[in-house]
Short mmCIF file of N, CA, C and O in Angstrom, two decimals:
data_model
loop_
_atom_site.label_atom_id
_atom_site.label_comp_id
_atom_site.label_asym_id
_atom_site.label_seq_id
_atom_site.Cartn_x
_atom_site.Cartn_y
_atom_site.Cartn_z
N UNK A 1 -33.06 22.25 5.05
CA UNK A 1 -33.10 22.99 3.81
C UNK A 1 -34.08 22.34 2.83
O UNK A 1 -34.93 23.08 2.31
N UNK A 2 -34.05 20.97 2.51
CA UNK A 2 -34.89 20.25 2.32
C UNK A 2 -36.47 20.46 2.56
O UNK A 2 -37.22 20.38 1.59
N UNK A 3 -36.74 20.59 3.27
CA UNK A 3 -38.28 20.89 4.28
C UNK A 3 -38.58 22.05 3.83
O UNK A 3 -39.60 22.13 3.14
N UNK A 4 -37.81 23.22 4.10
CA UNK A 4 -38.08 24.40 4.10
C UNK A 4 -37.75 25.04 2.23
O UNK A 4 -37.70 26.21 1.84
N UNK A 5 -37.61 23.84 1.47
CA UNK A 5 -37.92 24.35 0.10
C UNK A 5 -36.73 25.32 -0.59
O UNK A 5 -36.71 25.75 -1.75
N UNK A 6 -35.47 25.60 0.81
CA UNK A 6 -34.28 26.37 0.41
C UNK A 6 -33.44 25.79 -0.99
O UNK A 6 -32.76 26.38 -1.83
N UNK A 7 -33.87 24.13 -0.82
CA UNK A 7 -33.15 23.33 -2.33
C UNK A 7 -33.72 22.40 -2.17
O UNK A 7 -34.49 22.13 -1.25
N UNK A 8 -33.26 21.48 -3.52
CA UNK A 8 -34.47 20.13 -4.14
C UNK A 8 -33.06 18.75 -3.82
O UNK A 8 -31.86 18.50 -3.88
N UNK A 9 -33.89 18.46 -3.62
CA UNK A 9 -32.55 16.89 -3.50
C UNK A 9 -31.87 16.67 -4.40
O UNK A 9 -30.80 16.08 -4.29
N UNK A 10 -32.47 17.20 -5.76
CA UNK A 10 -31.00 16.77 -6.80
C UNK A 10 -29.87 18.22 -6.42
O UNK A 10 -28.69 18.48 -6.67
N UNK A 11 -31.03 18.94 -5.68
CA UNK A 11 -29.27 20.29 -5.68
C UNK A 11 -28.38 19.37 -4.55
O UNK A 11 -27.22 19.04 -4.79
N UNK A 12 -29.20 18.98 -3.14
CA UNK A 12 -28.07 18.51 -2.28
C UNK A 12 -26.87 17.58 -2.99
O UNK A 12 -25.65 17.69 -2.98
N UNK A 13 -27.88 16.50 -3.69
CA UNK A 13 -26.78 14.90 -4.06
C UNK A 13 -25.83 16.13 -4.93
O UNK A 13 -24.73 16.54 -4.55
N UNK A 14 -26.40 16.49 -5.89
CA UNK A 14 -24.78 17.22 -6.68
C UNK A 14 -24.49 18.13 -6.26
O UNK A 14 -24.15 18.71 -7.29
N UNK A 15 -24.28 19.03 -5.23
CA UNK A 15 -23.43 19.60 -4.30
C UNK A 15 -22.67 18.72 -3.45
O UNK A 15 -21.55 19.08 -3.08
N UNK A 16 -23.10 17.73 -3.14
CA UNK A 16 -22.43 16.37 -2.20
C UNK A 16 -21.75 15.89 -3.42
O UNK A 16 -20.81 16.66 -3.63
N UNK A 17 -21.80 15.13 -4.15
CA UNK A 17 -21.15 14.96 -5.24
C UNK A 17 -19.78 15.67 -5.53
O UNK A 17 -18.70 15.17 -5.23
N UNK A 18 -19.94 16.83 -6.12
CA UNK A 18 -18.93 17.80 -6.55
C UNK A 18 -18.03 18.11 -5.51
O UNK A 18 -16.83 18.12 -5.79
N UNK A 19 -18.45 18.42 -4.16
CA UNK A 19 -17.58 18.14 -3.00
C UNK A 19 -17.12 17.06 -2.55
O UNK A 19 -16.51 17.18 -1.48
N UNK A 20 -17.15 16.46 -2.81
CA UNK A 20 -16.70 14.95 -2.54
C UNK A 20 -15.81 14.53 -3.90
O UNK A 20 -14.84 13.83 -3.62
N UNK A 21 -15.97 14.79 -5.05
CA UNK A 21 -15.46 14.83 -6.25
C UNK A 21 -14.05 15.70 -5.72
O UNK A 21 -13.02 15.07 -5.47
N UNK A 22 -14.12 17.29 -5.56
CA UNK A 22 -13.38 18.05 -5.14
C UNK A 22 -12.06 17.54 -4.53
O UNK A 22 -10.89 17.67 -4.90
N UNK A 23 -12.68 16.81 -3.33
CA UNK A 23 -11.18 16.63 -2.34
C UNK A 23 -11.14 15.08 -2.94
O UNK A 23 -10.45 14.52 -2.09
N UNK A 24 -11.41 14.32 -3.69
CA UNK A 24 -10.98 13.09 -4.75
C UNK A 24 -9.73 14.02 -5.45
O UNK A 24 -8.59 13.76 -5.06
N UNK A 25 -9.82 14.55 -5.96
CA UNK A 25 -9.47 15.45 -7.08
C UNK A 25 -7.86 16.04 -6.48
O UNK A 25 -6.70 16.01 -6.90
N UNK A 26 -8.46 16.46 -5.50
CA UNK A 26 -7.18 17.49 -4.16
C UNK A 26 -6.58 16.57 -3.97
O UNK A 26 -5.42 16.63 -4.39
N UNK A 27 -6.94 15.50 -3.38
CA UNK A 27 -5.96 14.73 -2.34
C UNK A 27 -4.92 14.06 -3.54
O UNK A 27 -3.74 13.88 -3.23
N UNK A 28 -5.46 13.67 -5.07
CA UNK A 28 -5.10 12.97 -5.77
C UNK A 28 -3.65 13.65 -6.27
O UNK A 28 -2.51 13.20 -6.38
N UNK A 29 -4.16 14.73 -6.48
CA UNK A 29 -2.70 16.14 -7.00
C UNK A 29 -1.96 16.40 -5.91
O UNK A 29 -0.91 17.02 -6.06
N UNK A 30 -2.42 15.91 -4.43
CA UNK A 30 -1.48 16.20 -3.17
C UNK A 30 -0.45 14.75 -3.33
O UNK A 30 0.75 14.80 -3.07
N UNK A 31 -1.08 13.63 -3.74
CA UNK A 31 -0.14 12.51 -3.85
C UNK A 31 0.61 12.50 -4.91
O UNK A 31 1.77 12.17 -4.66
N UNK A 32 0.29 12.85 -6.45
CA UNK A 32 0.92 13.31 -7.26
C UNK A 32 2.38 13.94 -7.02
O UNK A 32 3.39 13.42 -7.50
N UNK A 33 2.39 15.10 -6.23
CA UNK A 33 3.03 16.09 -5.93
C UNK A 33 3.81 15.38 -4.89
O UNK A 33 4.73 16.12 -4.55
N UNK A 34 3.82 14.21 -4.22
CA UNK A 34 4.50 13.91 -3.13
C UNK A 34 5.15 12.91 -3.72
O UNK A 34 6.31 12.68 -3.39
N UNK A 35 4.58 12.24 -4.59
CA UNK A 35 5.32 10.78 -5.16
C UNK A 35 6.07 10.96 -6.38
O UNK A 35 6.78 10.12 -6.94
N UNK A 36 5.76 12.51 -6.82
CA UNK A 36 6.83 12.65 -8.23
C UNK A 36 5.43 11.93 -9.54
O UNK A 36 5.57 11.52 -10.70
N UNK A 37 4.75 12.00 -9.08
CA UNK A 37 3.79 11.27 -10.39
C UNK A 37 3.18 11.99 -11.54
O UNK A 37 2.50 12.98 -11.26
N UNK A 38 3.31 11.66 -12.72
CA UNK A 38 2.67 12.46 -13.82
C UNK A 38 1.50 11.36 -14.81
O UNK A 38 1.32 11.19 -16.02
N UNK A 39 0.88 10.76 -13.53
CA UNK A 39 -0.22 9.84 -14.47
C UNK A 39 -1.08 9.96 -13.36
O UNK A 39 -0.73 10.53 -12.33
N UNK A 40 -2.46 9.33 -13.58
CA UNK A 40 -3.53 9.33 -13.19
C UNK A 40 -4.29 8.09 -13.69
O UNK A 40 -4.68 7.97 -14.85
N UNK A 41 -4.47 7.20 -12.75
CA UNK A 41 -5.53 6.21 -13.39
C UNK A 41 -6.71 6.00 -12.19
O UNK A 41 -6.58 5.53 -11.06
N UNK A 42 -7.88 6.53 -12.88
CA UNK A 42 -9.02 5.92 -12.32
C UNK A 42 -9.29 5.14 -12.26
O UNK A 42 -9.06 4.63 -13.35
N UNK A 43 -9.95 4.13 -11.34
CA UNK A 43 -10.57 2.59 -11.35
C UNK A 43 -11.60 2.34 -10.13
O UNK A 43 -11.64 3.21 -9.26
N UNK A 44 -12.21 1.50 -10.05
CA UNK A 44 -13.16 1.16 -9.38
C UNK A 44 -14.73 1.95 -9.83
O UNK A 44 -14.92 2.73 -10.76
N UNK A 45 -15.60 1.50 -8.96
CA UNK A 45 -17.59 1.83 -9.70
C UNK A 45 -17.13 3.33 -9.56
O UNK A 45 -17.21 3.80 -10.69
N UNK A 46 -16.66 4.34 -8.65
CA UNK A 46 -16.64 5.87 -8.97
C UNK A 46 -15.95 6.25 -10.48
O UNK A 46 -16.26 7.24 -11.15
N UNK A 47 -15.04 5.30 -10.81
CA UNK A 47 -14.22 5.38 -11.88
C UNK A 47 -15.17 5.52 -13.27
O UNK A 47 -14.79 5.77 -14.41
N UNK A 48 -16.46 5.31 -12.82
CA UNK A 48 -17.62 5.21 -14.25
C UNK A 48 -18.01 6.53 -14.57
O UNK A 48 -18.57 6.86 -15.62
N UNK A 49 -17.76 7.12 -13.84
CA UNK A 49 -18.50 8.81 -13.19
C UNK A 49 -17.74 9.70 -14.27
O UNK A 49 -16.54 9.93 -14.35
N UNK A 50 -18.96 10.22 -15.19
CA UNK A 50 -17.67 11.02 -16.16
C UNK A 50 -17.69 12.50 -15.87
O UNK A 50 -17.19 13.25 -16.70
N UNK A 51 -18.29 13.07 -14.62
CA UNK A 51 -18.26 13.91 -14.05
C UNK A 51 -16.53 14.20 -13.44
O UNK A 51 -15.76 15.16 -13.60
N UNK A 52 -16.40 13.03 -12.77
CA UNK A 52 -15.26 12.69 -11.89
C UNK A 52 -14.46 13.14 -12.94
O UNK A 52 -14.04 14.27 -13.20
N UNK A 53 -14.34 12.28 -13.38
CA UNK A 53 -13.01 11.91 -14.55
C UNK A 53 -13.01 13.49 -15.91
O UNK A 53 -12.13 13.72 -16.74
N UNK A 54 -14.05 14.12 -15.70
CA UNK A 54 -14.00 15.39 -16.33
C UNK A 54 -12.95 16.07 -14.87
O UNK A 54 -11.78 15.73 -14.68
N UNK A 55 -13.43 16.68 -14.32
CA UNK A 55 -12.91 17.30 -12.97
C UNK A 55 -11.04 16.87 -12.82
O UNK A 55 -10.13 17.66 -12.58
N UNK A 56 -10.96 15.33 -13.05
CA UNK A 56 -9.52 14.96 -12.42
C UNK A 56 -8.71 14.89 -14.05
O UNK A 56 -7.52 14.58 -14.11
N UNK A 57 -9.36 15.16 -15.09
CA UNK A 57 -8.98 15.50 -16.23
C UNK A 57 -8.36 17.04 -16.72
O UNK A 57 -7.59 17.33 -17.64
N UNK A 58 -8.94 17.73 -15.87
CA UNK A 58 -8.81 19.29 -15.78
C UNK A 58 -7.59 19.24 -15.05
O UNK A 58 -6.66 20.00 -15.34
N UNK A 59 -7.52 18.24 -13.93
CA UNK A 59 -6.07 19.26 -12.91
C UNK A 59 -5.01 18.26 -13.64
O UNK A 59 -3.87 18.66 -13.42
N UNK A 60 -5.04 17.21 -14.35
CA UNK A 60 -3.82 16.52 -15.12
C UNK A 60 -3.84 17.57 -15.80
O UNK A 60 -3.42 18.49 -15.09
N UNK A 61 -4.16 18.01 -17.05
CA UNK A 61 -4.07 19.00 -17.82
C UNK A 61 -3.45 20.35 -17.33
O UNK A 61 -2.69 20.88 -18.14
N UNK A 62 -3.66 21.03 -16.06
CA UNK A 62 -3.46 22.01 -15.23
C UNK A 62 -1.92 21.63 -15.11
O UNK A 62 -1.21 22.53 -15.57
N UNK A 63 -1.24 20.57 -14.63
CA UNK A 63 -0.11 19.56 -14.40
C UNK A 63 0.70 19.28 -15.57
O UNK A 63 1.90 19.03 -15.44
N UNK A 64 0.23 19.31 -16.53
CA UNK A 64 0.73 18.44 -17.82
C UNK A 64 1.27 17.15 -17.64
O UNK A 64 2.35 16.70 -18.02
N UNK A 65 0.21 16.53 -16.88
CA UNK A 65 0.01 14.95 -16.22
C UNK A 65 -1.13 14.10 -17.22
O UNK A 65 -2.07 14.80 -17.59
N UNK A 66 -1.13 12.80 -17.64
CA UNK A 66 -1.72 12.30 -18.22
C UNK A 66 -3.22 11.66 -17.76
O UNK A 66 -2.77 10.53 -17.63
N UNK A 67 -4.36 11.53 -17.49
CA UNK A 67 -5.26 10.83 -16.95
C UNK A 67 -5.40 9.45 -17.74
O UNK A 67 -5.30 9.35 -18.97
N UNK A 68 -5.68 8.25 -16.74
CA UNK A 68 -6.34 7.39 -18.01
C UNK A 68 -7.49 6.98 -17.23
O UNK A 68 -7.39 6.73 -16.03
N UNK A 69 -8.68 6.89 -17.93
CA UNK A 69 -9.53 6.28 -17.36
C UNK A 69 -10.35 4.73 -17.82
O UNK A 69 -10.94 4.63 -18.90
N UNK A 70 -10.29 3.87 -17.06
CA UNK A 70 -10.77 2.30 -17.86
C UNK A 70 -12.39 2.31 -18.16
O UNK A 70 -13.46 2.86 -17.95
N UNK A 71 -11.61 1.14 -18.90
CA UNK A 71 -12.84 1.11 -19.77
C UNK A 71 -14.08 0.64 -18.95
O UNK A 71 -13.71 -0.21 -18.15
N UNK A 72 -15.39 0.89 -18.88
CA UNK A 72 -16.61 0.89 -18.27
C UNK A 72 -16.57 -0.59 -17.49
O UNK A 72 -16.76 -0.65 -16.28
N UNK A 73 -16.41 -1.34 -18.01
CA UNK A 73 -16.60 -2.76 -18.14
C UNK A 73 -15.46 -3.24 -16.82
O UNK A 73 -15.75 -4.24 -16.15
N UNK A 74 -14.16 -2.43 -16.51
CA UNK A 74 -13.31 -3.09 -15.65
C UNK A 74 -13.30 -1.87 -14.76
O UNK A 74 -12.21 -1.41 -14.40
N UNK A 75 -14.63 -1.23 -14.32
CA UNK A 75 -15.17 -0.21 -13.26
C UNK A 75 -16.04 -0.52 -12.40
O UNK A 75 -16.52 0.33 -11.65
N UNK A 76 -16.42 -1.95 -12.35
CA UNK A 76 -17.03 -2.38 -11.56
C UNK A 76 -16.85 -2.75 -9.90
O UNK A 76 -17.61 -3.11 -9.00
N UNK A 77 -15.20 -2.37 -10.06
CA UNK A 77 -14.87 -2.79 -8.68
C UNK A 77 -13.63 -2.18 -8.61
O UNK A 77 -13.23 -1.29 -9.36
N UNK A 78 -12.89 -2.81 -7.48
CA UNK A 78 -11.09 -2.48 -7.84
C UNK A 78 -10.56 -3.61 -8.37
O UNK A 78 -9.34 -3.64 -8.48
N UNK A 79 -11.04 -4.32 -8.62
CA UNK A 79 -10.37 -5.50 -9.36
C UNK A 79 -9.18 -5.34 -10.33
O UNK A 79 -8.32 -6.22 -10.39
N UNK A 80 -9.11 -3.98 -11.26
CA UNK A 80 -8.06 -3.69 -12.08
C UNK A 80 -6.75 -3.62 -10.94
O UNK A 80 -5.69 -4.24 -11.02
N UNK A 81 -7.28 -2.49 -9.68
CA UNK A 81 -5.98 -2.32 -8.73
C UNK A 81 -5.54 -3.39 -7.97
O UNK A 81 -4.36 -3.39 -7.61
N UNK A 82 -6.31 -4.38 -7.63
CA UNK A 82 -6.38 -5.53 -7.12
C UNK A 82 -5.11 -6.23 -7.73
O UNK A 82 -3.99 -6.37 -7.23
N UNK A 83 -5.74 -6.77 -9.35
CA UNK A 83 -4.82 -7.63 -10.35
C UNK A 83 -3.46 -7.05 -10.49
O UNK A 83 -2.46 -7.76 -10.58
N UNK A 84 -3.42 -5.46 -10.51
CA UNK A 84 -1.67 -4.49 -10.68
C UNK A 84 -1.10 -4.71 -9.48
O UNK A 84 -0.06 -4.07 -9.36
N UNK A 85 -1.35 -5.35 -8.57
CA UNK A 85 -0.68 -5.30 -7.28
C UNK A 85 -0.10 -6.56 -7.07
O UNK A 85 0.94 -6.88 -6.49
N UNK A 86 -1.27 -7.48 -7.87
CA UNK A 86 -0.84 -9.05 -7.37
C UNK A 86 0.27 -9.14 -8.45
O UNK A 86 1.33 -9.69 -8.12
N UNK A 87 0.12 -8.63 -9.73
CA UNK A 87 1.18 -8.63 -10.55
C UNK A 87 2.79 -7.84 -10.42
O UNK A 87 3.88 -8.17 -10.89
N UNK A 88 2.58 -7.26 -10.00
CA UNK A 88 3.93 -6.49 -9.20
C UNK A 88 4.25 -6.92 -8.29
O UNK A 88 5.29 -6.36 -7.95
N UNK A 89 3.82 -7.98 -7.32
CA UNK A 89 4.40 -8.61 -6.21
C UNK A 89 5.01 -9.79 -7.08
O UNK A 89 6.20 -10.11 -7.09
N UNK A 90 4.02 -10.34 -7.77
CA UNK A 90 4.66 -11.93 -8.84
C UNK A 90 5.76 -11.03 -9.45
O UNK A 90 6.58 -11.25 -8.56
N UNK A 91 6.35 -10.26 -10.21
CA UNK A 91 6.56 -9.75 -11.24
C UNK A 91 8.08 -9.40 -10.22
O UNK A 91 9.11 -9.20 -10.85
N UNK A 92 8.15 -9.34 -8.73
CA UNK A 92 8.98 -9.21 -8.38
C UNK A 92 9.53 -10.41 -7.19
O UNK A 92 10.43 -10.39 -6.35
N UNK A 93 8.63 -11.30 -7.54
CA UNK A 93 8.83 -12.44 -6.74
C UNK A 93 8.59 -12.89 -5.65
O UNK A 93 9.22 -13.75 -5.04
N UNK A 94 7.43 -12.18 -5.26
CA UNK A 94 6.38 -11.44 -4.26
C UNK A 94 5.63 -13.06 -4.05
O UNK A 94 5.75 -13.25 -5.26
N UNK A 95 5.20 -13.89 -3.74
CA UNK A 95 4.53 -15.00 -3.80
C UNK A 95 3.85 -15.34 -2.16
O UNK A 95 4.63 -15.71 -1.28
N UNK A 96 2.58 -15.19 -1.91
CA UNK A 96 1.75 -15.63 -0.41
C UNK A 96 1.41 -17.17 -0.69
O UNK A 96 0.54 -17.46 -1.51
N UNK A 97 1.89 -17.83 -0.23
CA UNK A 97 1.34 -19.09 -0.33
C UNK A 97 0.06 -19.64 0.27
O UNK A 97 0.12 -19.74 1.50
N UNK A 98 -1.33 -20.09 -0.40
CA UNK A 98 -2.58 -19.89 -0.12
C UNK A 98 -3.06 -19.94 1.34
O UNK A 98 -3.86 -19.14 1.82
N UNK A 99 -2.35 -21.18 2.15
CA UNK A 99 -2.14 -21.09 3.48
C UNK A 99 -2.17 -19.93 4.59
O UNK A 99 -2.71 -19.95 5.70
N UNK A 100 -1.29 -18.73 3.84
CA UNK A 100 -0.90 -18.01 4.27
C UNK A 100 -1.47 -16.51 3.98
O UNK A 100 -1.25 -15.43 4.52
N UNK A 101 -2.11 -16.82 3.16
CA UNK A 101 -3.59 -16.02 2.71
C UNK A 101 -4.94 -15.97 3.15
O UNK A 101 -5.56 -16.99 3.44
N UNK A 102 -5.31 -15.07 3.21
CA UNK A 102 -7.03 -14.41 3.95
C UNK A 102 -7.50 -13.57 3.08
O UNK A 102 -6.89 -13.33 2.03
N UNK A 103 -8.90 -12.89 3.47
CA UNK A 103 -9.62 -12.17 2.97
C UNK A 103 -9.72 -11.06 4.18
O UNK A 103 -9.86 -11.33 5.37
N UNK A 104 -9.63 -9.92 3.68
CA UNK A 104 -10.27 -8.79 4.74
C UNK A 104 -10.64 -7.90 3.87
O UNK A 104 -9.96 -7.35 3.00
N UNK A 105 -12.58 -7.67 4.35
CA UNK A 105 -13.01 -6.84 3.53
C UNK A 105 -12.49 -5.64 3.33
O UNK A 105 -12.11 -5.20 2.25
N UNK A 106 -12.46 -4.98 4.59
CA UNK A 106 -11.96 -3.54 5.31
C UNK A 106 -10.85 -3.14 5.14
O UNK A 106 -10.49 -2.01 5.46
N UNK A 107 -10.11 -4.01 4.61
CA UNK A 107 -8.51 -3.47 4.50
C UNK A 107 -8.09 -2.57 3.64
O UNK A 107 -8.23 -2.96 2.48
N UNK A 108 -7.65 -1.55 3.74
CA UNK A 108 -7.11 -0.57 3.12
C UNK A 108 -6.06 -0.49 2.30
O UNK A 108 -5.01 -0.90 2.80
N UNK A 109 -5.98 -0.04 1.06
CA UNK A 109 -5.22 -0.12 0.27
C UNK A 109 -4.15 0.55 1.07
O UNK A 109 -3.18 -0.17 1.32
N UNK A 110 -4.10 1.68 1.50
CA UNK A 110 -2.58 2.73 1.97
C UNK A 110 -2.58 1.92 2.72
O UNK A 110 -2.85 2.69 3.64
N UNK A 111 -2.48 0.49 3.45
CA UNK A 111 -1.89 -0.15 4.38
C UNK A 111 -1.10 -1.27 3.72
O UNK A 111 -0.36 -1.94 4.43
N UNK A 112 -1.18 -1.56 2.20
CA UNK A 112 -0.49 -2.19 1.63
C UNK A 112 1.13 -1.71 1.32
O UNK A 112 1.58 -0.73 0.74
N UNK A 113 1.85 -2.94 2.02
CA UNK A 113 3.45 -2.78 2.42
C UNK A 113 4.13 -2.80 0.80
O UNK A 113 4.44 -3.95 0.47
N UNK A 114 4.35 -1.97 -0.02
CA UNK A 114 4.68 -1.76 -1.19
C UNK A 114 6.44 -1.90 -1.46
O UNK A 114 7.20 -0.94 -1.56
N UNK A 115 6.87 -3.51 -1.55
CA UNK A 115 8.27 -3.47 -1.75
C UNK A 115 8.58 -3.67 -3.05
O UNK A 115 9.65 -4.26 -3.16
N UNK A 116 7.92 -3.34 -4.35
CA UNK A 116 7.98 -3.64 -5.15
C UNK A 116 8.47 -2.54 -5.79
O UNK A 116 8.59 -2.75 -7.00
N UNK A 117 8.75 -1.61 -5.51
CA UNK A 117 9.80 -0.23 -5.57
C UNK A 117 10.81 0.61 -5.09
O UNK A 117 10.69 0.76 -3.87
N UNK A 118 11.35 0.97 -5.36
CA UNK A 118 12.48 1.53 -4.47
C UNK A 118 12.46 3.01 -4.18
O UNK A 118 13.33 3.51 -3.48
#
């Protein structure tokens, strides 16, 4: 499509964008809807995107669900979700002793064993 002049690369990236935004957006109101949740917090470098956060602002609103989105400065990474996790494990007496601690880049948040709720 490209080649043949059918669209310009800024149409592909923000059609890729907005679709990709889209099912961010979907999947987020599908977990919502499964976990009983009426908040929304963005975080990490997509979390800067005020495209995004327009879009996932619309279906809280749609919901009468709250969005929050952080401040620019603690969007650099997941480090905010990172720190809420380590604090809810301390906070419930959750403690890895360094020994017993690693790094894995790849690891997935939905693989984190969440006993810090009932």
């Amino acid at each position: 499509m490209l080649r043949s002049g059918q669209c310009t690369a800024e149409d592909l990236c923000f059609s890729l964008q907005e679709t990709v935004f889209a099912m961010l957006v979907e999947i987020t109101e599908r977990a919502m809807a499964h976990c009983g949740s009426q908040e929304v917090l963005i975080v990490g470098g997509v979390g800067c995107n005020l495209r995004l956060q327009e879009m996932m602002g619309v279906m809280c609103k749609e919901r009468g669900a709250k969005l929050y989105a952080t401040d620019e400065r603690f969007c650099i990474d997941n480090g905010a979700m990172i720190a809420q996790a380590g604090w809810e494990m301390f906070r419930t007496n959750q403690v890895t002793e360094l020994e017993d601690s690693w790094i894995t880049q790849r690891y997935r948040t939905d693989e984190v064993e969440v006993t810090w709720r009932d």
